[in-house]
Amino acid sequence: MVGKINELLEELRAFTATNLDEVEQFRIKHLSKKGTIAALFGDFKNVPNEEKKAVGQLLNQLKTTALDKVNELKDSFTNSDFDKSGLDLSLPADSVKLGSRHPLSLVKNEIIEIFARLGFTISEGPEIEDDWHNFSALNFPEEHPARDMQDTFFIEKNPDILLRTHTSSVQAHDMAEMELPIRCLTPGRVFRNEAISARAHCIFHQIECLYIDENVSFADLKQTLSYFAKEFFGEKTEIRLRPSYFPFTEPSAEVDVTCSLCGGDGCNVCKGTGWLEILGCGMVDPNVLDLNGIDSKKYTGFALGMGIERITMLKYGIKDLRLFFENDIRFLEQFTAAGF
Ligand SMILES: [Zn+2]
């Protein structure tokens, strides 16, 4: 009996098939009610009692071997198409590679988050503007020399249709359309007819901030600037204001922050001065308020604006502005920030 079982075990293990029909024949021959294994189980009653345990185990092993063989062969034929193509479906899948946020988006989002904590909300407007919203409503009268400060791409002349030269144009829309008080933040793309170099581009990004209410003072502006500088560049950052000129603000100032790389001691990035210029700002010129239908005797406001490329270059120590637009993956992959 044991000899018979071992002989059959060998036969089962050695069996191979070339199609599913052969597997089915094999199953019927060995595993059906009239099959070889059932016959051996039938003979089991004749086995002497003292051998029953060992023979029983051997018989069970035989049955398991036959069942495993049938399942294994069935599987191999069911998946035969994949076998022929050389695919191994049991391999782990390739992970999907996610891109990273563009550094300009990271910095823009960070700035938006800081101002959102002060109650500013995002406001957007068209990139193709008319003369009124880009210039006249912001106190750039026709023939005013201040218009030459921004080399403009015109789409049409008379009436002037142009690519906006600053996001202040969105503020002109907001002043005319929004309910007071206004606390808006205008991120966006702007266009100027400038030669492309390491420090300038004909397309770049700005983010501006406008606050108009009763009793808004220069102290509010200074506090807002100080809060932004500390949140963005670090707790120890100091600000410095220098008088400047913009057509839409009076008084106007340029804002410097203490160099975050050398802490104010002087280094290459701050050219030894310990200060970095980050943005322009000022109190909204009463003319601008009146031009946009806001009573300048009752309301005052401040505005500030910065170039996102410039801030990003300062934050990450990037020396060439053109890198932002080349989309070189080796450059872009270096930027990650939690929470964006
Ligand atoms: Zn420095």
XYZ file of C-alpha atoms and ligand atoms in Angstrom:
341
model
C 0.000 0.000 0.000
C 2.732 2.467 0.988
C 4.686 1.536 -2.104
C 1.624 2.195 -4.294
C 1.007 5.565 -2.705
C 4.638 6.678 -3.120
C 4.615 5.561 -6.726
C 1.479 7.622 -7.411
C 2.937 10.591 -5.519
C 5.925 10.547 -7.883
C 3.621 10.373 -10.901
C 1.489 13.310 -9.687
C 4.514 15.480 -8.990
C 6.052 14.803 -12.382
C 2.863 15.505 -14.303
C 2.741 18.418 -16.749
C 0.061 19.419 -19.241
C 0.005 21.414 -22.464
C -3.628 22.544 -22.239
C -6.637 22.759 -19.900
C -8.171 19.539 -21.329
C -5.193 17.534 -20.153
C -5.516 19.072 -16.693
C -9.181 18.027 -16.588
C -8.286 14.455 -17.650
C -5.696 14.378 -14.876
C -8.283 15.592 -12.354
C -10.828 12.931 -13.387
C -8.214 10.175 -13.386
C -7.007 10.892 -9.851
C -9.523 13.030 -7.967
C -12.982 11.905 -9.115
C -15.125 9.423 -7.142
C -13.794 6.578 -9.282
C -10.264 7.979 -9.405
C -7.021 6.438 -8.175
C -6.988 8.334 -4.885
C -10.583 7.410 -3.999
C -9.677 3.739 -4.702
C -6.721 3.955 -2.306
C -8.961 5.523 0.377
C -11.275 2.539 -0.263
C -8.419 0.120 0.497
C -7.570 2.009 3.690
C -9.869 -0.218 5.786
C -7.571 -3.198 5.054
C -4.516 -1.472 6.493
C -3.408 -2.973 9.841
C -4.325 -0.744 12.775
C -0.726 -0.018 13.787
C 0.037 1.347 10.266
C -3.210 3.342 9.890
C -1.751 6.608 11.221
C 1.270 6.703 8.905
C -0.673 5.503 5.856
C -3.500 7.964 6.576
C -1.043 10.863 6.606
C 0.501 9.668 3.367
C -2.925 9.405 1.700
C -3.827 12.963 2.748
C -0.508 14.177 1.363
C -1.303 12.445 -1.909
C -4.687 14.127 -2.180
C -3.265 17.589 -1.364
C -0.506 17.107 -3.941
C -3.087 16.223 -6.627
C -5.298 19.226 -5.765
C -2.336 21.629 -5.728
C -1.154 20.304 -9.071
C -4.574 20.830 -10.669
C -4.848 24.393 -9.306
C -1.299 25.292 -10.317
C -1.767 24.039 -13.887
C -5.174 25.707 -14.242
C -3.681 29.044 -13.112
C -0.796 28.772 -15.524
C -3.158 28.300 -18.478
C -5.563 31.023 -17.366
C -2.654 33.498 -17.294
C -0.946 32.155 -20.373
C -1.489 35.344 -22.431
C 0.551 37.327 -19.935
C 3.212 34.653 -19.812
C 3.690 34.914 -23.558
C 3.988 38.716 -23.395
C 6.693 38.449 -20.734
C 4.698 40.467 -18.184
C 4.997 39.519 -14.554
C 1.783 40.669 -12.903
C 3.052 39.722 -9.482
C 5.679 42.498 -9.517
C 4.955 45.558 -7.342
C 3.533 48.469 -9.378
C 5.720 51.435 -10.314
C 4.954 54.321 -8.003
C 3.456 57.375 -9.703
C 5.901 60.241 -9.497
C 4.257 63.456 -8.360
C 5.683 66.788 -9.397
C 6.505 69.523 -6.911
C 5.019 72.995 -6.668
C 6.784 75.715 -8.612
C 8.876 77.913 -6.282
C 6.912 80.997 -7.371
C 3.648 79.260 -6.377
C 5.124 78.203 -3.033
C 6.175 81.753 -2.196
C 2.941 83.259 -3.501
C 0.911 80.871 -1.316
C 3.050 81.662 1.702
C 2.527 85.412 1.229
C -1.218 84.903 0.765
C -1.376 82.865 3.979
C 0.379 85.567 5.994
C -1.926 88.337 4.760
C -5.004 86.126 5.104
C -4.315 86.032 8.844
C -4.756 89.828 8.817
C -8.119 89.546 7.055
C -7.033 90.100 3.440
C -8.837 88.154 0.731
C -7.705 87.376 -2.809
C -8.936 89.446 -5.692
C -8.165 88.795 -9.361
C -8.617 90.712 -12.583
C -7.924 90.546 -16.325
C -4.396 90.447 -17.762
C -5.581 92.428 -20.796
C -6.567 95.841 -19.496
C -7.750 99.207 -20.707
C -5.867 102.422 -20.148
C -8.242 103.541 -17.393
C -7.681 100.654 -15.022
C -3.948 100.299 -15.651
C -3.030 104.014 -15.651
C -5.616 106.790 -15.462
C -7.562 105.485 -12.445
C -4.273 105.141 -10.579
C -3.241 108.771 -11.004
C -1.174 108.362 -14.155
C -2.712 111.134 -16.278
C -2.133 111.017 -20.031
C 1.250 112.388 -21.049
C 2.400 112.008 -17.439
C 6.093 111.049 -17.384
C 5.367 108.332 -14.774
C 3.893 106.227 -17.590
C 7.391 105.864 -18.984
C 8.465 104.084 -15.769
C 6.729 100.999 -17.126
C 7.428 99.959 -20.717
C 4.053 98.777 -21.887
C 2.941 96.155 -24.413
C 0.042 97.741 -26.279
C -2.504 95.558 -28.031
C -4.335 98.530 -29.541
C -3.794 102.269 -29.457
C -6.701 104.730 -29.142
C -8.486 103.528 -27.233
C -5.568 101.944 -25.456
C -5.818 98.222 -24.785
C -2.719 96.760 -23.182
C -1.186 93.935 -21.153
C -1.305 95.096 -17.550
C 2.023 96.406 -16.292
C 1.162 95.856 -12.622
C -1.547 94.177 -10.561
C -2.583 97.622 -9.269
C -5.082 97.527 -12.145
C -7.051 94.950 -10.135
C -7.181 97.403 -7.250
C -8.764 99.979 -9.569
C -11.534 97.439 -10.259
C -11.875 96.673 -6.553
C -12.124 100.324 -5.493
C -14.890 100.912 -8.019
C -16.800 97.703 -7.338
C -16.237 96.532 -3.738
C -18.042 97.628 -0.606
C -15.926 99.478 1.940
C -13.862 98.660 3.911
C -11.601 96.992 1.331
C -8.909 94.516 2.361
C -7.735 92.807 -0.811
C -4.712 90.942 -2.035
C -4.025 90.820 -5.776
C -1.574 88.161 -6.965
C -1.015 87.864 -10.704
C 1.087 87.937 -13.839
C 2.231 91.259 -15.278
C 3.956 92.254 -18.522
C 6.577 94.831 -19.399
C 8.564 95.391 -22.541
C 11.947 94.692 -20.980
C 14.982 92.815 -22.269
C 15.297 89.381 -20.667
C 18.289 89.071 -18.356
C 19.294 87.461 -15.060
C 17.453 90.229 -13.208
C 14.555 91.168 -15.521
C 11.923 89.434 -17.634
C 9.072 90.628 -19.816
C 6.659 88.458 -17.803
C 6.771 88.359 -14.040
C 4.498 88.107 -11.011
C 3.383 90.633 -8.462
C 1.323 90.533 -5.351
C -0.215 93.715 -4.002
C -2.182 94.511 -0.935
C -4.762 97.285 -0.496
C -6.509 98.393 2.684
C -9.075 101.197 2.672
C -11.208 102.164 5.651
C -11.823 105.106 7.942
C -8.766 106.142 9.994
C -6.196 103.931 8.258
C -2.827 105.473 9.052
C 0.824 105.106 8.167
C 1.264 103.344 11.514
C -1.109 100.594 10.291
C 1.007 100.226 7.169
C 4.228 100.021 9.151
C 2.797 97.436 11.525
C 1.548 95.341 8.594
C 4.990 95.501 6.950
C 6.724 94.522 10.160
C 4.343 91.592 10.719
C 4.843 90.362 7.158
C 8.646 90.671 7.335
C 8.878 88.704 10.596
C 6.474 86.003 9.434
C 8.163 85.574 6.063
C 11.876 86.151 6.769
C 12.021 85.222 10.473
C 11.309 86.565 13.940
C 14.448 88.730 14.180
C 13.839 90.589 10.905
C 13.794 94.391 11.116
C 12.357 96.740 8.504
C 13.579 100.087 7.220
C 11.567 102.566 5.124
C 13.115 104.918 2.579
C 11.149 107.743 0.906
C 10.233 106.978 -2.687
C 7.793 107.951 -5.440
C 4.835 106.104 -6.955
C 2.016 107.901 -8.780
C -0.723 106.172 -6.758
C 0.617 106.643 -3.219
C 1.550 109.702 -1.168
C 3.734 109.483 0.835
C 5.512 106.522 -0.758
C 8.308 104.342 0.567
C 10.635 101.526 -0.390
C 10.914 98.836 2.264
C 14.140 97.056 3.204
C 14.480 94.109 5.561
C 17.587 93.039 7.445
C 19.430 90.444 5.361
C 18.278 87.021 6.504
C 21.534 85.402 5.312
C 24.015 87.484 7.325
C 21.619 88.855 9.943
C 22.557 92.435 9.010
C 26.357 92.086 9.167
C 26.804 92.379 5.395
C 27.330 89.634 2.787
C 27.369 89.064 -0.984
C 23.592 88.884 -1.281
C 22.977 92.223 0.480
C 26.141 93.682 -1.136
C 27.631 94.378 2.258
C 24.838 96.704 3.394
C 23.011 94.267 5.697
C 19.684 95.293 4.063
C 17.569 93.842 1.247
C 14.986 95.852 -0.663
C 11.752 93.862 -0.797
C 8.825 96.055 -1.761
C 7.255 99.430 -2.399
C 4.361 100.914 -0.459
C 2.575 104.054 0.645
C -0.663 105.712 1.639
C -3.186 105.643 -1.208
C -3.104 109.074 -2.886
C -6.407 110.903 -2.158
C -6.631 111.585 -5.921
C -6.798 107.817 -6.532
C -9.619 107.424 -4.018
C -11.598 110.279 -5.607
C -10.976 109.004 -9.144
C -12.507 105.664 -8.106
C -15.555 107.087 -6.356
C -14.323 106.848 -2.751
C -14.679 109.920 -0.523
C -11.084 110.848 0.329
C -12.230 113.115 3.160
C -13.767 110.175 4.962
C -11.536 107.270 3.940
C -7.816 106.644 3.847
C -5.853 103.584 2.841
C -2.489 102.005 2.276
C -1.119 99.865 -0.517
C 1.976 97.734 -0.830
C 3.277 95.577 -3.638
C 6.136 93.243 -4.354
C 7.594 91.160 -7.151
C 7.163 87.464 -6.368
C 10.287 86.545 -8.381
C 12.397 88.972 -6.364
C 11.125 87.696 -3.020
C 11.628 84.085 -4.133
C 15.199 84.828 -5.265
C 15.951 86.365 -1.866
C 14.340 83.525 0.047
C 16.129 80.723 -1.799
C 19.315 82.515 -2.863
C 18.539 82.163 -6.600
C 20.807 84.316 -8.762
C 19.152 84.106 -12.192
C 15.501 84.984 -12.693
C 15.339 83.089 -16.009
C 15.494 79.769 -14.114
C 11.869 80.276 -13.066
C 10.688 80.072 -16.662
C 12.916 77.326 -18.078
C 11.038 74.494 -16.332
C 14.209 72.476 -15.836
C 13.095 69.596 -13.637
C 16.472 69.483 -11.849
C 15.820 73.059 -10.681
C 12.120 72.622 -9.878
C 12.580 69.400 -7.906
C 14.558 71.231 -5.238
C 11.526 73.038 -3.889
C 9.116 71.469 -1.464
C 7.187 72.946 1.410
C 4.894 71.314 3.856
C 1.321 72.426 3.785
C 1.133 73.709 0.206
Zn 23.567 89.846 3.930
